[in-house]
């Protein structure tokens, strides 16, 4: 016959062993994570030159929300922005891309969204543009299907159904 105290002591030993194994596994996983993170971490490069800010003029928002800021850096980056009533913002930014291309973007942001303008942004073709024949064929086919469905709905039912 098994006594209650022996059952409790077996349960305690099993629980303690399981807890110890779980703790050892957790500590081991934490150490592996630290070692992996250390290998992946790359400190900031110190050979990059410091880029000075040439101009930084700001007018903080007033009660109506009007603000202005104008920033330029020595490497040619410029940002000019102003905002006002209703959250409307307008401005521009410019910089030189890594391939040497000068980038200039003028923008307006309002309740209709963000509207950038730049020679480098793709432009959709003007509408109406020529519609391909396969699209016209599909539109005609869909119109025939709609007409046939409308004719079938106009005819009274030929079957009897209980009231």
PDB file of N, CA and C in Angstrom, residues 8 26 40 47 56 72 74 80 82 84 88 91 95 129 139:
ATOM      1  N   UNK A   8       3.292  12.280  -2.261  1.00  0.00           N
ATOM      2  CA  UNK A   8       3.629  13.702  -2.252  1.00  0.00           C
ATOM      3  C   UNK A   8       5.118  13.918  -2.488  1.00  0.00           C
ATOM      4  N   UNK A  26      15.921  27.446 -20.269  1.00  0.00           N
ATOM      5  CA  UNK A  26      15.666  28.879 -20.462  1.00  0.00           C
ATOM      6  C   UNK A  26      16.959  29.679 -20.380  1.00  0.00           C
ATOM      7  N   UNK A  40      25.574  39.708 -34.510  1.00  0.00           N
ATOM      8  CA  UNK A  40      24.811  40.448 -35.510  1.00  0.00           C
ATOM      9  C   UNK A  40      24.938  41.964 -35.357  1.00  0.00           C
ATOM     10  N   UNK A  47      33.939  56.045 -39.502  1.00  0.00           N
ATOM     11  CA  UNK A  47      34.634  56.657 -40.628  1.00  0.00           C
ATOM     12  C   UNK A  47      33.702  57.517 -41.485  1.00  0.00           C
ATOM     13  N   UNK A  56      18.874  76.147 -39.903  1.00  0.00           N
ATOM     14  CA  UNK A  56      17.773  75.512 -39.184  1.00  0.00           C
ATOM     15  C   UNK A  56      16.898  76.604 -38.600  1.00  0.00           C
ATOM     16  N   UNK A  72      18.812  73.131 -43.950  1.00  0.00           N
ATOM     17  CA  UNK A  72      19.790  72.800 -44.985  1.00  0.00           C
ATOM     18  C   UNK A  72      21.019  72.205 -44.324  1.00  0.00           C
ATOM     19  N   UNK A  74      25.199  70.653 -44.974  1.00  0.00           N
ATOM     20  CA  UNK A  74      26.356  70.962 -45.815  1.00  0.00           C
ATOM     21  C   UNK A  74      26.511  70.009 -46.997  1.00  0.00           C
ATOM     22  N   UNK A  80      12.089  72.487 -46.903  1.00  0.00           N
ATOM     23  CA  UNK A  80      11.333  73.692 -46.593  1.00  0.00           C
ATOM     24  C   UNK A  80       9.882  73.259 -46.450  1.00  0.00           C
ATOM     25  N   UNK A  82       5.841  74.462 -44.681  1.00  0.00           N
ATOM     26  CA  UNK A  82       4.974  75.336 -43.896  1.00  0.00           C
ATOM     27  C   UNK A  82       3.616  74.666 -43.795  1.00  0.00           C
ATOM     28  N   UNK A  84      -0.596  75.066 -42.052  1.00  0.00           N
ATOM     29  CA  UNK A  84      -1.565  76.023 -41.570  1.00  0.00           C
ATOM     30  C   UNK A  84      -2.903  75.411 -41.261  1.00  0.00           C
ATOM     31  N   UNK A  88      -3.263  71.579 -43.456  1.00  0.00           N
ATOM     32  CA  UNK A  88      -2.652  71.637 -44.786  1.00  0.00           C
ATOM     33  C   UNK A  88      -1.168  71.971 -44.664  1.00  0.00           C
ATOM     34  N   UNK A  91       5.428  72.249 -49.183  1.00  0.00           N
ATOM     35  CA  UNK A  91       6.860  72.464 -49.076  1.00  0.00           C
ATOM     36  C   UNK A  91       7.613  71.719 -50.153  1.00  0.00           C
ATOM     37  N   UNK A  95      17.800  66.656 -52.525  1.00  0.00           N
ATOM     38  CA  UNK A  95      19.049  66.009 -52.135  1.00  0.00           C
ATOM     39  C   UNK A  95      19.675  65.412 -53.388  1.00  0.00           C
ATOM     40  N   UNK A 129      -7.035  56.871 -72.818  1.00  0.00           N
ATOM     41  CA  UNK A 129      -5.999  56.250 -73.632  1.00  0.00           C
ATOM     42  C   UNK A 129      -6.638  55.087 -74.382  1.00  0.00           C
ATOM     43  N   UNK A 139     -15.955  43.520 -72.158  1.00  0.00           N
ATOM     44  CA  UNK A 139     -17.053  44.429 -71.804  1.00  0.00           C
ATOM     45  C   UNK A 139     -18.305  44.070 -72.600  1.00  0.00           C
TER      46      UNK A 139
END
